[in-house]
Amino acid sequence: QVQLVESGGGLVQAGGSLRLSCAASGRTFSSHAMGWFRQAPGKEREFVASISRAANTDYTDSVKGRFTISRDNAKNTVYLQMNSLKPEDTAVYYCAAAETAYYTRTYYRPDHYAYWGQGTQVTVSS
């Protein structure tokens, strides 16, 4: 069992930056690929970024070059650094964990992930 707690959301002006953190409980954090998803009002949850056990990364096209996902296995934490934020980035951001035997695989589908955090709101004003 893995419990995830996100933090770092808030209100920021367009062009600004935020860093989201996701703290995981348990001793098996390094056995999980991690992902960030977001859901805007009236829209489906969408993939943002994923990081493998070996720290390979993958991003949705709309955030490439602006967002960076990273992980610190010693702290059981995954981060999402968000720069050059746009109003269309406004959403609730969710952290997720997928237990996997594959070191280099990233995952972009929500059903790959068994564990989810409660979400943190990110609002970007124009």
PDB file of C-alpha atoms in Angstrom:
ATOM      1  CA  GLN A   1       0.000   0.000   0.000  1.00  0.00           C
ATOM      2  CA  VAL A   2       1.243   3.446  -0.943  1.00  0.00           C
ATOM      3  CA  GLN A   3      -0.231   6.707   0.267  1.00  0.00           C
ATOM      4  CA  LEU A   4       0.471   9.895  -1.658  1.00  0.00           C
ATOM      5  CA  VAL A   5       0.169  13.488  -0.473  1.00  0.00           C
ATOM      6  CA  GLU A   6       0.596  16.389  -2.896  1.00  0.00           C
ATOM      7  CA  SER A   7       1.560  19.931  -1.966  1.00  0.00           C
ATOM      8  CA  GLY A   8       2.760  23.104  -3.625  1.00  0.00           C
ATOM      9  CA  GLY A   9      -0.288  24.181  -5.579  1.00  0.00           C
ATOM     10  CA  GLY A  10      -1.590  27.723  -5.557  1.00  0.00           C
ATOM     11  CA  LEU A  11      -2.415  30.833  -7.538  1.00  0.00           C
ATOM     12  CA  VAL A  12       0.216  32.236  -9.904  1.00  0.00           C
ATOM     13  CA  GLN A  13       0.251  34.721 -12.758  1.00  0.00           C
ATOM     14  CA  ALA A  14       0.845  33.608 -16.318  1.00  0.00           C
ATOM     15  CA  GLY A  15       4.553  33.183 -16.935  1.00  0.00           C
ATOM     16  CA  GLY A  16       5.228  32.270 -13.331  1.00  0.00           C
ATOM     17  CA  SER A  17       6.458  29.054 -11.755  1.00  0.00           C
ATOM     18  CA  LEU A  18       5.343  26.519  -9.175  1.00  0.00           C
ATOM     19  CA  ARG A  19       6.890  23.321  -7.854  1.00  0.00           C
ATOM     20  CA  LEU A  20       4.570  20.514  -6.850  1.00  0.00           C
ATOM     21  CA  SER A  21       5.717  17.837  -4.445  1.00  0.00           C
ATOM     22  CA  CYS A  22       4.277  14.403  -3.798  1.00  0.00           C
ATOM     23  CA  ALA A  23       5.362  12.564  -0.665  1.00  0.00           C
ATOM     24  CA  ALA A  24       4.864   8.802  -0.627  1.00  0.00           C
ATOM     25  CA  SER A  25       4.526   6.586   2.405  1.00  0.00           C
ATOM     26  CA  GLY A  26       5.974   3.103   2.646  1.00  0.00           C
ATOM     27  CA  ARG A  27       9.340   1.553   1.900  1.00  0.00           C
ATOM     28  CA  THR A  28       8.676   0.592  -1.712  1.00  0.00           C
ATOM     29  CA  PHE A  29       8.771   3.996  -3.389  1.00  0.00           C
ATOM     30  CA  SER A  30      11.723   2.981  -5.552  1.00  0.00           C
ATOM     31  CA  SER A  31       9.694   0.060  -6.937  1.00  0.00           C
ATOM     32  CA  HIS A  32       7.173   2.446  -8.486  1.00  0.00           C
ATOM     33  CA  ALA A  33       7.036   4.533 -11.586  1.00  0.00           C
ATOM     34  CA  MET A  34       5.444   7.875 -10.756  1.00  0.00           C
ATOM     35  CA  GLY A  35       3.171  10.150 -12.702  1.00  0.00           C
ATOM     36  CA  TRP A  36       1.437  13.491 -12.636  1.00  0.00           C
ATOM     37  CA  PHE A  37      -2.030  13.980 -14.100  1.00  0.00           C
ATOM     38  CA  ARG A  38      -4.362  16.966 -14.142  1.00  0.00           C
ATOM     39  CA  GLN A  39      -8.061  17.561 -14.432  1.00  0.00           C
ATOM     40  CA  ALA A  40      -9.661  20.859 -15.377  1.00  0.00           C
ATOM     41  CA  PRO A  41     -13.360  21.559 -14.692  1.00  0.00           C
ATOM     42  CA  GLY A  42     -15.575  19.736 -17.158  1.00  0.00           C
ATOM     43  CA  LYS A  43     -12.666  17.826 -18.685  1.00  0.00           C
ATOM     44  CA  GLU A  44     -11.264  14.343 -18.346  1.00  0.00           C
ATOM     45  CA  ARG A  45      -8.166  13.615 -16.322  1.00  0.00           C
ATOM     46  CA  GLU A  46      -5.133  13.917 -18.586  1.00  0.00           C
ATOM     47  CA  PHE A  47      -1.545  12.743 -18.446  1.00  0.00           C
ATOM     48  CA  VAL A  48       1.093  15.372 -17.706  1.00  0.00           C
ATOM     49  CA  ALA A  49       4.369  13.593 -16.971  1.00  0.00           C
ATOM     50  CA  SER A  50       5.831  10.296 -15.858  1.00  0.00           C
ATOM     51  CA  ILE A  51       9.144   9.162 -14.431  1.00  0.00           C
ATOM     52  CA  SER A  52      10.405   5.593 -14.401  1.00  0.00           C
ATOM     53  CA  ARG A  53      12.226   3.797 -11.625  1.00  0.00           C
ATOM     54  CA  ALA A  54      15.454   4.650 -13.456  1.00  0.00           C
ATOM     55  CA  ALA A  55      14.401   8.309 -13.848  1.00  0.00           C
ATOM     56  CA  ASN A  56      13.504   8.142 -17.531  1.00  0.00           C
ATOM     57  CA  THR A  57      10.901  10.793 -18.198  1.00  0.00           C
ATOM     58  CA  ASP A  58       7.977  11.367 -20.522  1.00  0.00           C
ATOM     59  CA  TYR A  59       5.747  14.403 -21.013  1.00  0.00           C
ATOM     60  CA  THR A  60       2.595  15.349 -22.795  1.00  0.00           C
ATOM     61  CA  ASP A  61       3.370  17.638 -25.727  1.00  0.00           C
ATOM     62  CA  SER A  62       1.737  20.720 -24.233  1.00  0.00           C
ATOM     63  CA  VAL A  63       4.172  20.857 -21.291  1.00  0.00           C
ATOM     64  CA  LYS A  64       7.420  19.790 -22.952  1.00  0.00           C
ATOM     65  CA  GLY A  65      10.139  22.355 -22.357  1.00  0.00           C
ATOM     66  CA  ARG A  66       8.171  23.977 -19.516  1.00  0.00           C
ATOM     67  CA  PHE A  67       7.627  21.217 -16.933  1.00  0.00           C
ATOM     68  CA  THR A  68      10.199  18.897 -15.355  1.00  0.00           C
ATOM     69  CA  ILE A  69       9.428  15.771 -13.365  1.00  0.00           C
ATOM     70  CA  SER A  70      12.025  14.409 -10.960  1.00  0.00           C
ATOM     71  CA  ARG A  71      12.242  12.006  -8.045  1.00  0.00           C
ATOM     72  CA  ASP A  72      14.243  11.672  -4.850  1.00  0.00           C
ATOM     73  CA  ASN A  73      14.104   8.071  -3.682  1.00  0.00           C
ATOM     74  CA  ALA A  74      15.868   8.922  -0.418  1.00  0.00           C
ATOM     75  CA  LYS A  75      12.983  11.269   0.430  1.00  0.00           C
ATOM     76  CA  ASN A  76      10.215   9.152  -1.135  1.00  0.00           C
ATOM     77  CA  THR A  77       9.184  12.231  -3.084  1.00  0.00           C
ATOM     78  CA  VAL A  78       8.403  13.102  -6.690  1.00  0.00           C
ATOM     79  CA  TYR A  79       8.385  16.674  -7.954  1.00  0.00           C
ATOM     80  CA  LEU A  80       6.872  18.592 -10.826  1.00  0.00           C
ATOM     81  CA  GLN A  81       8.632  21.853 -11.596  1.00  0.00           C
ATOM     82  CA  MET A  82       6.314  24.009 -13.678  1.00  0.00           C
ATOM     83  CA  ASN A  83       7.711  27.054 -15.473  1.00  0.00           C
ATOM     84  CA  SER A  84       6.213  29.513 -17.961  1.00  0.00           C
ATOM     85  CA  LEU A  85       2.758  28.657 -16.698  1.00  0.00           C
ATOM     86  CA  LYS A  86      -0.250  29.411 -18.879  1.00  0.00           C
ATOM     87  CA  PRO A  87      -3.931  29.877 -17.971  1.00  0.00           C
ATOM     88  CA  GLU A  88      -4.669  26.578 -19.729  1.00  0.00           C
ATOM     89  CA  ASP A  89      -2.492  24.809 -17.127  1.00  0.00           C
ATOM     90  CA  THR A  90      -5.176  25.576 -14.527  1.00  0.00           C
ATOM     91  CA  ALA A  91      -6.382  22.280 -13.060  1.00  0.00           C
ATOM     92  CA  VAL A  92      -6.273  19.986 -10.080  1.00  0.00           C
ATOM     93  CA  TYR A  93      -2.972  18.118 -10.269  1.00  0.00           C
ATOM     94  CA  TYR A  94      -2.765  14.529  -9.075  1.00  0.00           C
ATOM     95  CA  CYS A  95       0.229  12.403  -8.231  1.00  0.00           C
ATOM     96  CA  ALA A  96       0.057   8.676  -8.956  1.00  0.00           C
ATOM     97  CA  ALA A  97       2.186   5.567  -8.377  1.00  0.00           C
ATOM     98  CA  ALA A  98       2.481   2.412 -10.471  1.00  0.00           C
ATOM     99  CA  GLU A  99       4.293  -0.602  -9.061  1.00  0.00           C
ATOM    100  CA  THR A 100       6.387  -2.085 -11.823  1.00  0.00           C
ATOM    101  CA  ALA A 101       9.192  -4.557 -12.385  1.00  0.00           C
ATOM    102  CA  TYR A 102      10.496  -2.479 -15.314  1.00  0.00           C
ATOM    103  CA  TYR A 103      13.212   0.030 -14.480  1.00  0.00           C
ATOM    104  CA  THR A 104      12.965   2.238 -17.549  1.00  0.00           C
ATOM    105  CA  ARG A 105       9.270   2.190 -18.378  1.00  0.00           C
ATOM    106  CA  THR A 106       7.057   5.238 -18.032  1.00  0.00           C
ATOM    107  CA  TYR A 107       3.269   5.111 -18.058  1.00  0.00           C
ATOM    108  CA  TYR A 108       0.757   7.563 -19.486  1.00  0.00           C
ATOM    109  CA  ARG A 109      -2.600   5.863 -18.950  1.00  0.00           C
ATOM    110  CA  PRO A 110      -4.475   6.441 -15.666  1.00  0.00           C
ATOM    111  CA  ASP A 111      -5.335   2.743 -15.425  1.00  0.00           C
ATOM    112  CA  HIS A 112      -1.625   1.922 -15.163  1.00  0.00           C
ATOM    113  CA  TYR A 113      -1.615   3.558 -11.747  1.00  0.00           C
ATOM    114  CA  ALA A 114      -2.970   1.873  -8.632  1.00  0.00           C
ATOM    115  CA  TYR A 115      -2.355   4.665  -6.147  1.00  0.00           C
ATOM    116  CA  TRP A 116      -3.450   8.303  -6.278  1.00  0.00           C
ATOM    117  CA  GLY A 117      -3.120  11.388  -4.152  1.00  0.00           C
ATOM    118  CA  GLN A 118      -5.967  13.715  -3.246  1.00  0.00           C
ATOM    119  CA  GLY A 119      -4.889  16.437  -5.683  1.00  0.00           C
ATOM    120  CA  THR A 120      -3.661  20.001  -5.387  1.00  0.00           C
ATOM    121  CA  GLN A 121      -5.193  23.003  -7.144  1.00  0.00           C
ATOM    122  CA  VAL A 122      -3.104  25.038  -9.570  1.00  0.00           C
ATOM    123  CA  THR A 123      -4.647  28.255 -10.847  1.00  0.00           C
ATOM    124  CA  VAL A 124      -2.892  30.424 -13.437  1.00  0.00           C
ATOM    125  CA  SER A 125      -4.309  33.899 -13.940  1.00  0.00           C
ATOM    126  CA  SER A 126      -3.952  35.822 -17.208  1.00  0.00           C
TER     127      SER A 126
END
